[in-house]
mmCIF file of C-alpha atoms in Angstrom:
data_model
loop_
_atom_site.group_PDB
_atom_site.id
_atom_site.type_symbol
_atom_site.label_atom_id
_atom_site.label_comp_id
_atom_site.label_asym_id
_atom_site.label_seq_id
_atom_site.Cartn_x
_atom_site.Cartn_y
_atom_site.Cartn_z
ATOM 1 C CA UNK A 1078 -104.310 212.834 149.469
ATOM 2 C CA UNK A 1079 -107.607 213.492 147.695
ATOM 3 C CA UNK A 1080 -108.802 211.377 144.833
ATOM 4 C CA UNK A 1081 -108.339 212.848 141.354
ATOM 5 C CA UNK A 1082 -111.442 212.474 139.139
ATOM 6 C CA UNK A 1083 -110.595 215.252 136.669
ATOM 7 C CA UNK A 1084 -107.587 213.744 134.890
ATOM 8 C CA UNK A 1085 -109.701 211.116 133.153
ATOM 9 C CA UNK A 1086 -112.980 212.998 133.745
ATOM 10 C CA UNK A 1087 -114.504 212.732 130.248
ATOM 11 C CA UNK A 1088 -114.034 208.973 130.064
ATOM 12 C CA UNK A 1089 -115.397 208.482 133.581
ATOM 13 C CA UNK A 1090 -118.421 210.685 132.885
ATOM 14 C CA UNK A 1091 -119.178 208.998 129.576
ATOM 15 C CA UNK A 1092 -119.125 205.542 131.169
ATOM 16 C CA UNK A 1093 -121.338 206.736 134.051
ATOM 17 C CA UNK A 1094 -123.902 208.243 131.648
ATOM 18 C CA UNK A 1095 -124.053 205.047 129.612
ATOM 19 C CA UNK A 1096 -124.906 203.043 132.745
ATOM 20 C CA UNK A 1097 -127.645 205.405 133.964
ATOM 21 C CA UNK A 1098 -129.123 205.711 130.459
ATOM 22 C CA UNK A 1099 -131.908 203.108 130.255
ATOM 23 C CA UNK A 1100 -131.772 203.125 126.462
ATOM 24 C CA UNK A 1101 -128.123 202.085 126.507
ATOM 25 C CA UNK A 1102 -127.096 198.438 126.479
ATOM 26 C CA UNK A 1103 -124.210 199.170 128.853
ATOM 27 C CA UNK A 1104 -125.332 198.301 132.369
ATOM 28 C CA UNK A 1105 -122.069 198.314 134.345
ATOM 29 C CA UNK A 1106 -118.736 200.174 134.532
ATOM 30 C CA UNK A 1107 -115.603 199.392 136.558
ATOM 31 C CA UNK A 1108 -113.058 201.968 137.795
ATOM 32 C CA UNK A 1109 -109.661 201.778 139.558
ATOM 33 C CA UNK A 1110 -106.470 203.787 140.221
ATOM 34 C CA UNK A 1111 -103.604 204.423 137.806
ATOM 35 C CA UNK A 1112 -100.722 202.526 139.429
ATOM 36 C CA UNK A 1113 -100.022 203.803 142.948
ATOM 37 C CA UNK A 1114 -101.413 207.274 142.201
ATOM 38 C CA UNK A 1115 -104.784 208.716 143.250
ATOM 39 C CA UNK A 1116 -105.963 209.208 139.654
ATOM 40 C CA UNK A 1117 -109.150 207.256 138.845
ATOM 41 C CA UNK A 1118 -109.399 205.644 135.419
ATOM 42 C CA UNK A 1119 -111.925 203.463 133.579
ATOM 43 C CA UNK A 1120 -111.081 199.756 133.588
ATOM 44 C CA UNK A 1121 -113.927 198.181 131.652
ATOM 45 C CA UNK A 1122 -117.649 198.460 130.897
ATOM 46 C CA UNK A 1123 -120.169 195.898 129.634
ATOM 47 C CA UNK A 1124 -123.756 194.782 129.230
ATOM 48 C CA UNK A 1125 -123.607 191.404 130.978
ATOM 49 C CA UNK A 1126 -124.908 192.523 134.361
ATOM 50 C CA UNK A 1127 -123.619 191.549 137.782
ATOM 51 C CA UNK A 1128 -122.402 188.141 136.624
ATOM 52 C CA UNK A 1129 -120.056 189.697 134.096
ATOM 53 C CA UNK A 1130 -119.007 192.497 136.461
ATOM 54 C CA UNK A 1131 -117.965 190.137 139.271
ATOM 55 C CA UNK A 1132 -115.576 188.319 136.951
ATOM 56 C CA UNK A 1133 -113.591 191.558 136.367
ATOM 57 C CA UNK A 1134 -112.841 192.278 140.026
ATOM 58 C CA UNK A 1135 -109.139 191.934 140.957
ATOM 59 C CA UNK A 1136 -108.126 190.737 144.428
ATOM 60 C CA UNK A 1137 -104.923 192.833 144.341
ATOM 61 C CA UNK A 1138 -106.534 196.233 143.660
ATOM 62 C CA UNK A 1139 -108.968 198.796 145.045
ATOM 63 C CA UNK A 1140 -111.858 199.181 142.551
ATOM 64 C CA UNK A 1141 -115.218 200.919 142.228
ATOM 65 C CA UNK A 1142 -118.136 199.379 140.262
ATOM 66 C CA UNK A 1143 -121.395 201.026 139.223
ATOM 67 C CA UNK A 1144 -124.105 198.671 137.910
ATOM 68 C CA UNK A 1145 -127.749 198.973 136.711
ATOM 69 C CA UNK A 1146 -130.062 196.132 137.739
ATOM 70 C CA UNK A 1147 -133.796 195.555 137.591
ATOM 71 C CA UNK A 1148 -135.750 195.585 140.817
ATOM 72 C CA UNK A 1149 -137.320 192.103 141.234
ATOM 73 C CA UNK A 1150 -140.391 193.625 142.906
ATOM 74 C CA UNK A 1151 -141.238 196.629 140.756
ATOM 75 C CA UNK A 1152 -139.229 195.903 137.610
ATOM 76 C CA UNK A 1153 -137.786 199.405 137.736
ATOM 77 C CA UNK A 1154 -134.097 200.059 137.179
ATOM 78 C CA UNK A 1155 -131.987 200.271 140.314
ATOM 79 C CA UNK A 1156 -128.311 201.242 140.668
ATOM 80 C CA UNK A 1157 -125.706 199.461 142.774
ATOM 81 C CA UNK A 1158 -122.328 200.944 143.869
ATOM 82 C CA UNK A 1159 -119.660 198.413 144.888
ATOM 83 C CA UNK A 1160 -116.552 199.576 146.803
ATOM 84 C CA UNK A 1161 -114.148 196.674 146.233
ATOM 85 C CA UNK A 1162 -110.934 196.319 148.303
ATOM 86 C CA UNK A 1163 -109.062 193.160 147.366
ATOM 87 C CA UNK A 1164 -107.498 190.907 149.975
ATOM 88 C CA UNK A 1165 -104.030 191.420 148.444
ATOM 89 C CA UNK A 1166 -104.012 195.223 148.876
ATOM 90 C CA UNK A 1167 -101.508 196.546 151.439
ATOM 91 C CA UNK A 1168 -102.864 198.016 154.643
ATOM 92 C CA UNK A 1169 -101.327 201.447 154.004
ATOM 93 C CA UNK A 1170 -103.028 201.598 150.619
ATOM 94 C CA UNK A 1171 -106.338 200.524 152.161
ATOM 95 C CA UNK A 1172 -106.143 203.409 154.650
ATOM 96 C CA UNK A 1173 -105.513 205.970 151.910
ATOM 97 C CA UNK A 1174 -108.286 204.683 149.622
ATOM 98 C CA UNK A 1175 -110.817 204.545 152.465
ATOM 99 C CA UNK A 1176 -110.875 208.343 152.428
ATOM 100 C CA UNK A 1177 -111.875 208.345 148.755
ATOM 101 C CA UNK A 1178 -115.151 206.412 149.128
ATOM 102 C CA UNK A 1179 -117.298 209.496 149.783
ATOM 103 C CA UNK A 1180 -115.777 211.403 146.812
ATOM 104 C CA UNK A 1181 -116.418 208.466 144.475
ATOM 105 C CA UNK A 1182 -119.969 208.124 145.799
ATOM 106 C CA UNK A 1183 -120.642 211.810 145.075
ATOM 107 C CA UNK A 1184 -119.366 211.336 141.535
ATOM 108 C CA UNK A 1185 -121.297 208.084 140.927
ATOM 109 C CA UNK A 1186 -124.443 209.424 142.565
ATOM 110 C CA UNK A 1187 -127.878 207.881 142.302
ATOM 111 C CA UNK A 1188 -126.952 204.471 143.757
ATOM 112 C CA UNK A 1189 -129.810 202.736 145.570
ATOM 113 C CA UNK A 1190 -127.545 200.128 147.199
ATOM 114 C CA UNK A 1191 -123.900 200.536 148.290
ATOM 115 C CA UNK A 1192 -121.841 197.397 149.002
ATOM 116 C CA UNK A 1193 -118.395 197.362 150.641
ATOM 117 C CA UNK A 1194 -116.822 194.100 149.480
ATOM 118 C CA UNK A 1195 -113.514 192.365 150.238
ATOM 119 C CA UNK A 1196 -114.111 188.771 149.033
ATOM 120 C CA UNK A 1197 -116.001 186.979 146.299
ATOM 121 C CA UNK A 1198 -118.819 185.956 148.623
ATOM 122 C CA UNK A 1199 -119.554 189.649 149.269
ATOM 123 C CA UNK A 1200 -120.390 190.233 145.601
ATOM 124 C CA UNK A 1201 -122.480 187.188 144.738
ATOM 125 C CA UNK A 1202 -125.282 188.324 142.358
ATOM 126 C CA UNK A 1203 -128.061 186.589 144.414
ATOM 127 C CA UNK A 1204 -126.998 188.369 147.613
ATOM 128 C CA UNK A 1205 -126.830 191.714 145.848
ATOM 129 C CA UNK A 1206 -130.298 191.286 144.316
ATOM 130 C CA UNK A 1207 -131.716 190.440 147.730
ATOM 131 C CA UNK A 1208 -130.337 193.719 149.090
ATOM 132 C CA UNK A 1209 -131.836 195.568 146.122
ATOM 133 C CA UNK A 1210 -135.247 193.982 146.777
ATOM 134 C CA UNK A 1211 -135.139 194.991 150.446
ATOM 135 C CA UNK A 1212 -134.090 198.521 149.561
ATOM 136 C CA UNK A 1213 -137.084 199.043 147.156
ATOM 137 C CA UNK A 1214 -139.600 199.385 150.047
ATOM 138 C CA UNK A 1215 -142.332 197.421 148.216
ATOM 139 C CA UNK A 1216 -143.148 193.763 148.229
ATOM 140 C CA UNK A 1217 -146.024 192.955 145.898
ATOM 141 C CA UNK A 1218 -146.672 190.919 142.790
ATOM 142 C CA UNK A 1219 -147.657 192.168 139.383
ATOM 143 C CA UNK A 1220 -149.845 189.064 139.008
ATOM 144 C CA UNK A 1221 -152.027 190.004 141.977
ATOM 145 C CA UNK A 1222 -152.276 193.544 140.737
ATOM 146 C CA UNK A 1223 -153.304 192.362 137.269
ATOM 147 C CA UNK A 1224 -156.148 190.160 138.605
ATOM 148 C CA UNK A 1225 -157.828 193.098 140.319
ATOM 149 C CA UNK A 1226 -157.138 195.676 137.667
ATOM 150 C CA UNK A 1227 -160.424 195.320 135.742
ATOM 151 C CA UNK A 1228 -162.789 194.788 138.694
ATOM 152 C CA UNK A 1229 -165.446 197.410 139.221
ATOM 153 C CA UNK A 1230 -164.567 199.297 142.289
ATOM 154 C CA UNK A 1231 -167.197 201.993 142.132
ATOM 155 C CA UNK A 1232 -166.747 205.609 141.385
ATOM 156 C CA UNK A 1233 -163.230 206.694 140.685
ATOM 157 C CA UNK A 1234 -161.530 209.724 142.096
ATOM 158 C CA UNK A 1235 -160.086 212.503 140.072
ATOM 159 C CA UNK A 1236 -157.452 211.543 137.630
ATOM 160 C CA UNK A 1237 -154.029 212.746 138.605
ATOM 161 C CA UNK A 1238 -151.794 214.775 136.327
ATOM 162 C CA UNK A 1239 -148.188 214.121 135.424
ATOM 163 C CA UNK A 1240 -147.454 217.766 135.017
ATOM 164 C CA UNK A 1241 -144.587 219.087 137.048
ATOM 165 C CA UNK A 1242 -143.718 222.687 137.642
ATOM 166 C CA UNK A 1243 -140.599 223.832 135.985
ATOM 167 C CA UNK A 1244 -137.847 224.797 138.420
ATOM 168 C CA UNK A 1245 -135.700 227.497 136.864
ATOM 169 C CA UNK A 1246 -132.775 227.061 139.247
ATOM 170 C CA UNK A 1247 -132.786 223.309 138.700
ATOM 171 C CA UNK A 1248 -132.786 223.735 134.957
ATOM 172 C CA UNK A 1249 -129.964 226.304 135.199
ATOM 173 C CA UNK A 1250 -127.933 223.996 137.389
ATOM 174 C CA UNK A 1251 -128.515 221.159 134.971
ATOM 175 C CA UNK A 1252 -127.524 223.331 132.022
ATOM 176 C CA UNK A 1253 -124.467 224.601 133.875
ATOM 177 C CA UNK A 1254 -123.548 221.046 134.733
ATOM 178 C CA UNK A 1255 -123.784 219.980 131.104
ATOM 179 C CA UNK A 1256 -121.756 223.020 130.067
ATOM 180 C CA UNK A 1257 -119.228 222.244 132.774
ATOM 181 C CA UNK A 1258 -118.724 218.725 131.560
ATOM 182 C CA UNK A 1259 -118.559 219.881 127.931
ATOM 183 C CA UNK A 1260 -115.958 222.433 128.906
ATOM 184 C CA UNK A 1261 -114.140 219.797 130.909
ATOM 185 C CA UNK A 1262 -114.109 217.513 127.901
ATOM 186 C CA UNK A 1263 -112.733 220.301 125.716
ATOM 187 C CA UNK A 1264 -110.074 221.122 128.266
ATOM 188 C CA UNK A 1265 -109.220 217.458 128.624
ATOM 189 C CA UNK A 1266 -108.909 217.101 124.864
ATOM 190 C CA UNK A 1267 -106.790 220.233 124.743
ATOM 191 C CA UNK A 1268 -104.648 218.903 127.568
ATOM 192 C CA UNK A 1269 -104.174 215.586 125.774
ATOM 193 C CA UNK A 1270 -103.177 217.401 122.602
ATOM 194 C CA UNK A 1271 -100.741 219.515 124.604
ATOM 195 C CA UNK A 1272 -99.326 216.376 126.217
ATOM 196 C CA UNK A 1273 -98.946 214.745 122.806
ATOM 197 C CA UNK A 1274 -97.263 217.877 121.461
ATOM 198 C CA UNK A 1275 -94.860 217.998 124.415
ATOM 199 C CA UNK A 1276 -94.159 214.295 124.106
ATOM 200 C CA UNK A 1277 -93.435 214.732 120.395
ATOM 201 C CA UNK A 1278 -91.147 217.690 121.103
ATOM 202 C CA UNK A 1279 -89.374 215.715 123.800
ATOM 203 C CA UNK A 1280 -88.991 212.772 121.452
ATOM 204 C CA UNK A 1281 -87.562 214.997 118.722
ATOM 205 C CA UNK A 1282 -85.249 216.637 121.236
ATOM 206 C CA UNK A 1283 -84.004 213.256 122.429
ATOM 207 C CA UNK A 1284 -83.582 212.150 118.818
ATOM 208 C CA UNK A 1285 -81.514 215.249 118.015
ATOM 209 C CA UNK A 1286 -79.410 214.755 121.128
ATOM 210 C CA UNK A 1287 -78.874 211.113 120.195
ATOM 211 C CA UNK A 1288 -77.809 212.041 116.651
ATOM 212 C CA UNK A 1289 -75.489 214.780 117.957
ATOM 213 C CA UNK A 1290 -74.002 212.365 120.463
ATOM 214 C CA UNK A 1291 -73.480 209.711 117.796
ATOM 215 C CA UNK A 1292 -71.872 212.305 115.505
ATOM 216 C CA UNK A 1293 -69.496 213.460 118.244
ATOM 217 C CA UNK A 1294 -68.650 209.884 119.128
ATOM 218 C CA UNK A 1295 -67.973 209.107 115.474
ATOM 219 C CA UNK A 1296 -65.690 212.163 115.172
ATOM 220 C CA UNK A 1297 -63.833 211.235 118.336
ATOM 221 C CA UNK A 1298 -63.564 207.625 117.192
ATOM 222 C CA UNK A 1299 -62.140 208.713 113.822
ATOM 223 C CA UNK A 1300 -59.720 211.045 115.597
ATOM 224 C CA UNK A 1301 -58.556 208.230 117.882
ATOM 225 C CA UNK A 1302 -58.160 205.905 114.895
ATOM 226 C CA UNK A 1303 -56.097 208.506 113.036
ATOM 227 C CA UNK A 1304 -53.913 209.143 116.089
ATOM 228 C CA UNK A 1305 -53.407 205.409 116.558
ATOM 229 C CA UNK A 1306 -52.533 204.988 112.882
ATOM 230 C CA UNK A 1307 -50.123 207.930 113.098
ATOM 231 C CA UNK A 1308 -48.441 206.419 116.151
ATOM 232 C CA UNK A 1309 -48.142 203.075 114.396
ATOM 233 C CA UNK A 1310 -46.619 204.744 111.304
ATOM 234 C CA UNK A 1311 -44.160 206.701 113.446
ATOM 235 C CA UNK A 1312 -43.209 203.533 115.301
ATOM 236 C CA UNK A 1313 -42.669 201.721 111.999
ATOM 237 C CA UNK A 1314 -40.545 204.582 110.645
ATOM 238 C CA UNK A 1315 -38.514 204.687 113.854
ATOM 239 C CA UNK A 1316 -38.031 200.911 113.715
ATOM 240 C CA UNK A 1317 -36.964 201.098 110.072
ATOM 241 C CA UNK A 1318 -34.555 203.920 110.922
ATOM 242 C CA UNK A 1319 -33.049 201.870 113.742
ATOM 243 C CA UNK A 1320 -32.709 198.863 111.438
ATOM 244 C CA UNK A 1321 -31.068 201.016 108.744
ATOM 245 C CA UNK A 1322 -28.644 202.507 111.269
ATOM 246 C CA UNK A 1323 -27.861 199.062 112.630
ATOM 247 C CA UNK A 1324 -27.225 197.722 109.124
ATOM 248 C CA UNK A 1325 -25.054 200.756 108.342
ATOM 249 C CA UNK A 1326 -23.043 200.259 111.537
ATOM 250 C CA UNK A 1327 -22.623 196.565 110.774
ATOM 251 C CA UNK A 1328 -21.519 197.433 107.258
ATOM 252 C CA UNK A 1329 -18.994 199.986 108.548
ATOM 253 C CA UNK A 1330 -17.658 197.477 111.087
ATOM 254 C CA UNK A 1331 -17.352 194.853 108.413
ATOM 255 C CA UNK A 1332 -15.549 197.271 106.106
ATOM 256 C CA UNK A 1333 -13.217 198.306 108.943
ATOM 257 C CA UNK A 1334 -12.503 194.683 109.762
ATOM 258 C CA UNK A 1335 -11.845 193.944 106.115
ATOM 259 C CA UNK A 1336 -9.572 196.989 105.896
ATOM 260 C CA UNK A 1337 -7.711 195.924 109.023
ATOM 261 C CA UNK A 1338 -7.311 192.412 107.681
ATOM 262 C CA UNK A 1339 -6.046 193.774 104.356
ATOM 263 C CA UNK A 1340 -3.627 196.130 106.127
ATOM 264 C CA UNK A 1341 -2.407 193.308 108.354
ATOM 265 C CA UNK A 1342 -1.938 191.057 105.333
ATOM 266 C CA UNK A 1343 -0.027 193.790 103.513
ATOM 267 C CA UNK A 1344 2.188 194.472 106.538
ATOM 268 C CA UNK A 1345 2.804 190.775 106.965
ATOM 269 C CA UNK A 1346 3.662 190.443 103.291
ATOM 270 C CA UNK A 1347 6.029 193.404 103.564
ATOM 271 C CA UNK A 1348 7.664 191.926 106.692
ATOM 272 C CA UNK A 1349 8.009 188.582 104.997
ATOM 273 C CA UNK A 1350 9.533 190.222 101.930
ATOM 274 C CA UNK A 1351 11.996 192.144 104.108
ATOM 275 C CA UNK A 1352 12.795 189.035 106.131
ATOM 276 C CA UNK A 1353 13.327 186.953 103.010
ATOM 277 C CA UNK A 1354 15.622 189.611 101.603
ATOM 278 C CA UNK A 1355 17.606 189.765 104.873
ATOM 279 C CA UNK A 1356 17.699 185.964 105.062
ATOM 280 C CA UNK A 1357 19.061 185.794 101.520
ATOM 281 C CA UNK A 1358 21.717 188.341 102.368
ATOM 282 C CA UNK A 1359 22.656 186.469 105.559
ATOM 283 C CA UNK A 1360 22.770 183.178 103.723
ATOM 284 C CA UNK A 1361 24.977 184.733 101.080
ATOM 285 C CA UNK A 1362 27.398 185.999 103.735
ATOM 286 C CA UNK A 1363 27.420 182.772 105.678
ATOM 287 C CA UNK A 1364 28.033 180.744 102.569
ATOM 288 C CA UNK A 1365 31.344 182.610 102.092
ATOM 289 C CA UNK A 1366 32.712 181.667 105.490
ATOM 290 C CA UNK A 1367 35.284 178.910 105.757
ATOM 291 C CA UNK A 1368 34.375 177.824 109.284
ATOM 292 C CA UNK A 1369 31.160 175.901 110.041
ATOM 293 C CA UNK A 1370 29.530 177.642 113.012
ATOM 294 C CA UNK A 1371 27.895 174.446 114.170
ATOM 295 C CA UNK A 1372 31.241 172.596 114.302
ATOM 296 C CA UNK A 1373 32.793 175.591 115.987
ATOM 297 C CA UNK A 1374 30.038 175.576 118.603
ATOM 298 C CA UNK A 1375 30.474 171.859 119.209
ATOM 299 C CA UNK A 1376 34.244 172.245 119.578
ATOM 300 C CA UNK A 1377 33.729 175.152 121.939
ATOM 301 C CA UNK A 1378 31.435 172.973 124.001
ATOM 302 C CA UNK A 1379 34.168 170.369 124.216
ATOM 303 C CA UNK A 1380 36.743 173.012 125.187
ATOM 304 C CA UNK A 1381 38.633 172.780 121.902
ATOM 305 C CA UNK A 1382 39.684 175.578 119.625
ATOM 306 C CA UNK A 1383 39.348 174.909 115.939
ATOM 307 C CA UNK A 1384 42.415 175.323 113.789
ATOM 308 C CA UNK A 1385 42.756 176.041 110.158
ATOM 309 C CA UNK A 1386 44.035 172.565 109.516
ATOM 310 C CA UNK A 1387 40.964 171.043 111.277
ATOM 311 C CA UNK A 1388 38.409 173.295 109.579
ATOM 312 C CA UNK A 1389 36.714 171.653 106.746
ATOM 313 C CA UNK A 1390 37.262 173.004 103.293
ATOM 314 C CA UNK A 1391 33.589 173.912 102.806
ATOM 315 C CA UNK A 1392 31.032 174.883 105.488
ATOM 316 C CA UNK A 1393 27.411 173.949 105.142
ATOM 317 C CA UNK A 1394 25.049 176.719 104.327
ATOM 318 C CA UNK A 1395 22.770 178.188 106.982
ATOM 319 C CA UNK A 1396 19.248 176.916 106.518
ATOM 320 C CA UNK A 1397 17.088 179.232 104.480
ATOM 321 C CA UNK A 1398 13.621 180.107 105.718
ATOM 322 C CA UNK A 1399 10.779 178.889 103.623
ATOM 323 C CA UNK A 1400 9.202 181.840 101.885
ATOM 324 C CA UNK A 1401 5.593 182.282 102.883
ATOM 325 C CA UNK A 1402 3.204 182.472 99.940
ATOM 326 C CA UNK A 1403 2.238 186.065 99.283
ATOM 327 C CA UNK A 1404 0.540 187.680 96.353
ATOM 328 C CA UNK A 1405 2.888 189.511 93.953
ATOM 329 C CA UNK A 1406 5.966 188.724 96.113
ATOM 330 C CA UNK A 1407 9.149 189.031 94.052
ATOM 331 C CA UNK A 1408 12.749 188.803 95.225
ATOM 332 C CA UNK A 1409 15.164 190.391 92.844
ATOM 333 C CA UNK A 1410 18.336 188.392 92.296
ATOM 334 C CA UNK A 1411 21.478 190.454 92.470
ATOM 335 C CA UNK A 1412 24.719 189.467 90.737
ATOM 336 C CA UNK A 1413 27.278 187.815 92.946
ATOM 337 C CA UNK A 1414 29.694 190.195 94.593
ATOM 338 C CA UNK A 1415 32.802 189.332 96.490
ATOM 339 C CA UNK A 1416 32.007 189.774 100.154
ATOM 340 C CA UNK A 1417 34.193 192.096 102.072
ATOM 341 C CA UNK A 1418 36.682 190.655 104.542
ATOM 342 C CA UNK A 1419 35.336 190.724 108.055
ATOM 343 C CA UNK A 1420 37.539 190.625 111.106
ATOM 344 C CA UNK A 1421 37.015 187.414 113.040
ATOM 345 C CA UNK A 1422 37.445 189.102 116.403
ATOM 346 C CA UNK A 1423 34.886 191.794 115.576
ATOM 347 C CA UNK A 1424 32.776 189.759 113.232
ATOM 348 C CA UNK A 1425 29.470 190.531 114.964
ATOM 349 C CA UNK A 1426 28.624 193.378 117.322
ATOM 350 C CA UNK A 1427 25.104 194.529 118.230
ATOM 351 C CA UNK A 1428 23.713 196.522 121.090
ATOM 352 C CA UNK A 1429 20.546 195.203 122.607
ATOM 353 C CA UNK A 1430 18.698 195.767 125.822
ATOM 354 C CA UNK A 1431 18.866 192.815 128.191
ATOM 355 C CA UNK A 1432 16.276 192.140 130.820
ATOM 356 C CA UNK A 1433 17.231 191.099 134.308
ATOM 357 C CA UNK A 1434 15.362 187.792 134.063
ATOM 358 C CA UNK A 1435 15.386 186.564 130.434
ATOM 359 C CA UNK A 1436 18.418 188.252 128.931
ATOM 360 C CA UNK A 1437 18.326 189.037 125.225
ATOM 361 C CA UNK A 1438 15.006 188.050 123.631
ATOM 362 C CA UNK A 1439 13.930 187.674 120.019
ATOM 363 C CA UNK A 1440 10.635 186.978 118.206
ATOM 364 C CA UNK A 1441 10.499 184.187 115.612
ATOM 365 C CA UNK A 1442 9.715 185.327 112.063
ATOM 366 C CA UNK A 1443 9.408 181.832 110.581
ATOM 367 C CA UNK A 1444 9.016 178.323 111.846
ATOM 368 C CA UNK A 1445 12.152 176.223 112.314
ATOM 369 C CA UNK A 1446 12.485 172.502 113.133
ATOM 370 C CA UNK A 1447 15.621 171.313 114.920
ATOM 371 C CA UNK A 1448 17.933 168.997 112.929
ATOM 372 C CA UNK A 1449 19.312 167.318 116.114
ATOM 373 C CA UNK A 1450 19.436 167.717 119.893
ATOM 374 C CA UNK A 1451 21.845 170.707 119.665
ATOM 375 C CA UNK A 1452 19.163 172.882 118.017
ATOM 376 C CA UNK A 1453 15.764 174.202 119.083
ATOM 377 C CA UNK A 1454 12.401 174.356 117.289
ATOM 378 C CA UNK A 1455 9.932 177.251 117.189
ATOM 379 C CA UNK A 1456 6.936 178.648 115.310
ATOM 380 C CA UNK A 1457 6.301 182.203 114.052
ATOM 381 C CA UNK A 1458 5.736 184.881 116.733
ATOM 382 C CA UNK A 1459 7.143 182.666 119.504
ATOM 383 C CA UNK A 1460 9.744 184.171 121.870
ATOM 384 C CA UNK A 1461 13.349 182.886 122.277
ATOM 385 C CA UNK A 1462 15.018 184.030 125.525
ATOM 386 C CA UNK A 1463 18.556 184.016 126.973
ATOM 387 C CA UNK A 1464 20.141 184.451 123.537
ATOM 388 C CA UNK A 1465 23.905 184.106 123.125
ATOM 389 C CA UNK A 1466 25.254 185.532 119.853
ATOM 390 C CA UNK A 1467 27.993 182.977 119.251
ATOM 391 C CA UNK A 1468 28.185 183.630 115.551
ATOM 392 C CA UNK A 1469 26.903 185.999 112.932
ATOM 393 C CA UNK A 1470 24.620 183.389 111.393
ATOM 394 C CA UNK A 1471 23.947 181.097 114.356
ATOM 395 C CA UNK A 1472 22.794 181.991 117.840
ATOM 396 C CA UNK A 1473 21.713 179.866 120.766
ATOM 397 C CA UNK A 1474 19.067 180.348 123.448
ATOM 398 C CA UNK A 1475 16.009 178.938 125.199
ATOM 399 C CA UNK A 1476 13.153 177.915 122.949
ATOM 400 C CA UNK A 1477 9.438 178.085 123.814
ATOM 401 C CA UNK A 1478 9.579 174.585 125.284
ATOM 402 C CA UNK A 1479 12.536 175.495 127.551
ATOM 403 C CA UNK A 1480 15.131 173.538 125.531
ATOM 404 C CA UNK A 1481 18.532 175.251 125.046
ATOM 405 C CA UNK A 1482 20.174 175.023 121.669
ATOM 406 C CA UNK A 1483 21.232 176.694 118.434
ATOM 407 C CA UNK A 1484 19.024 178.321 115.813
ATOM 408 C CA UNK A 1485 19.646 180.427 112.670
ATOM 409 C CA UNK A 1486 19.838 184.133 113.472
ATOM 410 C CA UNK A 1487 18.048 185.224 110.295
ATOM 411 C CA UNK A 1488 14.875 183.407 111.448
ATOM 412 C CA UNK A 1489 14.284 185.860 114.314
ATOM 413 C CA UNK A 1490 14.298 189.537 115.086
ATOM 414 C CA UNK A 1491 15.511 191.080 118.315
ATOM 415 C CA UNK A 1492 12.939 192.624 120.625
#
C-alpha cells in the first residue's frame, strides 16, 4: 500500500519548512508511522543538530529524519535525509516500508545526502558530516582564500550581475503550490473539525444509549423487586391461612374430643345411676328372702337339699355395689313395700343367647372382690363366661382369671 502523507499534511509541511528555513532555529524533524498504518506523522523536531536527532531514533520503528547541517568546506547549509529502519522491525513491515522511501524523498526534497541506516553506527554525526563534505564537490579553506583576497592581480574582468530572469511558469507553479498547501491546511482543519463534531455526536449518542439502558434496567429491576415482594407477601398470606386452618381444625378436634368425653361421662353416669337403682332393688328383694343363696349353693355342691328347719332365720344381704362418684347423682329412697310372693320353682327365668364355646356371658358393671374361694373377683368392663343362674341374686361362672365361683348378679349385665 502507498504511504499516506495527506492525513497529517499540514503538520508535516510546517515541520519541513521550519528545517529548510535558514532563519529558523529548528534544524531537524523526525517522522514515523501511526501504529501499523501507512499514515506518516510528526514525531519530534528540535534545534540541537545531528547529536540531538540521533538520540530520538527508535530501534523498533521505521522512521524518516530530515536535518540541516553546515557544510564544513563552504559553510553553506546542507540537508541530510535519513531513512531509519530499526533492528527490531519485522521483516514483513520492512518490505512494505521499503516501497515508501521514494515517496518520502519526493516530499522531503532538497536533500544533499541520503543515508539508509539500521544501527547506531550508521548515524554517527562524524560519519554523516564526512559524507556531507564529500558531497559538496569543493575542498578549500577560507583561510587560504582570505590571504590572497587583497593581492593585486591586475586588471579585473567585468563584474557579474546577480540578476535572474523571472520565469512565469515557475512563479505560477510556486504560487499554485503555496495555494495548494493553504487549501490542504484548510481542508485538514475542516476535516479535524468534522471529526471532532462526529466524535462529539457519537459520544452524546453513546451517553444517551447508556442513560436509556440504565433507565430500562432500573425499571426492570424495580419490576422484579415488586414481583418478588408480591410473591413473598402471597407466600406469607398462604402460610398464615394454612396456620389458621390448622389451628381451627385442632380447635374443632379438641372440642369434639371434649364433647365425646362429656357425652361418655354423662352416659357412664346414667348407666351407673341405673345400675345403682337396679342394685338397690335387687338388694331389697334379696333381703326379703329366707334362704341364704350362698348356703344353698354350698349344700347343693355337697348334694344336700336344704330344709326349712335347717335354713337360718335370717339370710345375709347380697353385697351392694359401691356407688361410683358422679356429679349430681341422687338416688331417691322409696318407702318400704311388702314384696310380692315369688314362686320358688319359677323364681328366676330369663332368655339369653348362649354361644357354643362360652355359654352365657355378662359384662361387669362394678368391681367385686371375692370373700372366699367360692367366689370370683372382677373389675368393671371385664367379661364373665359360662354363667349358671343358680339364684335370682347370685350367679356363678368363670371370672377373667379362669376361676369358677359365685358373684352377685346385680354387679353385671348380660351380653
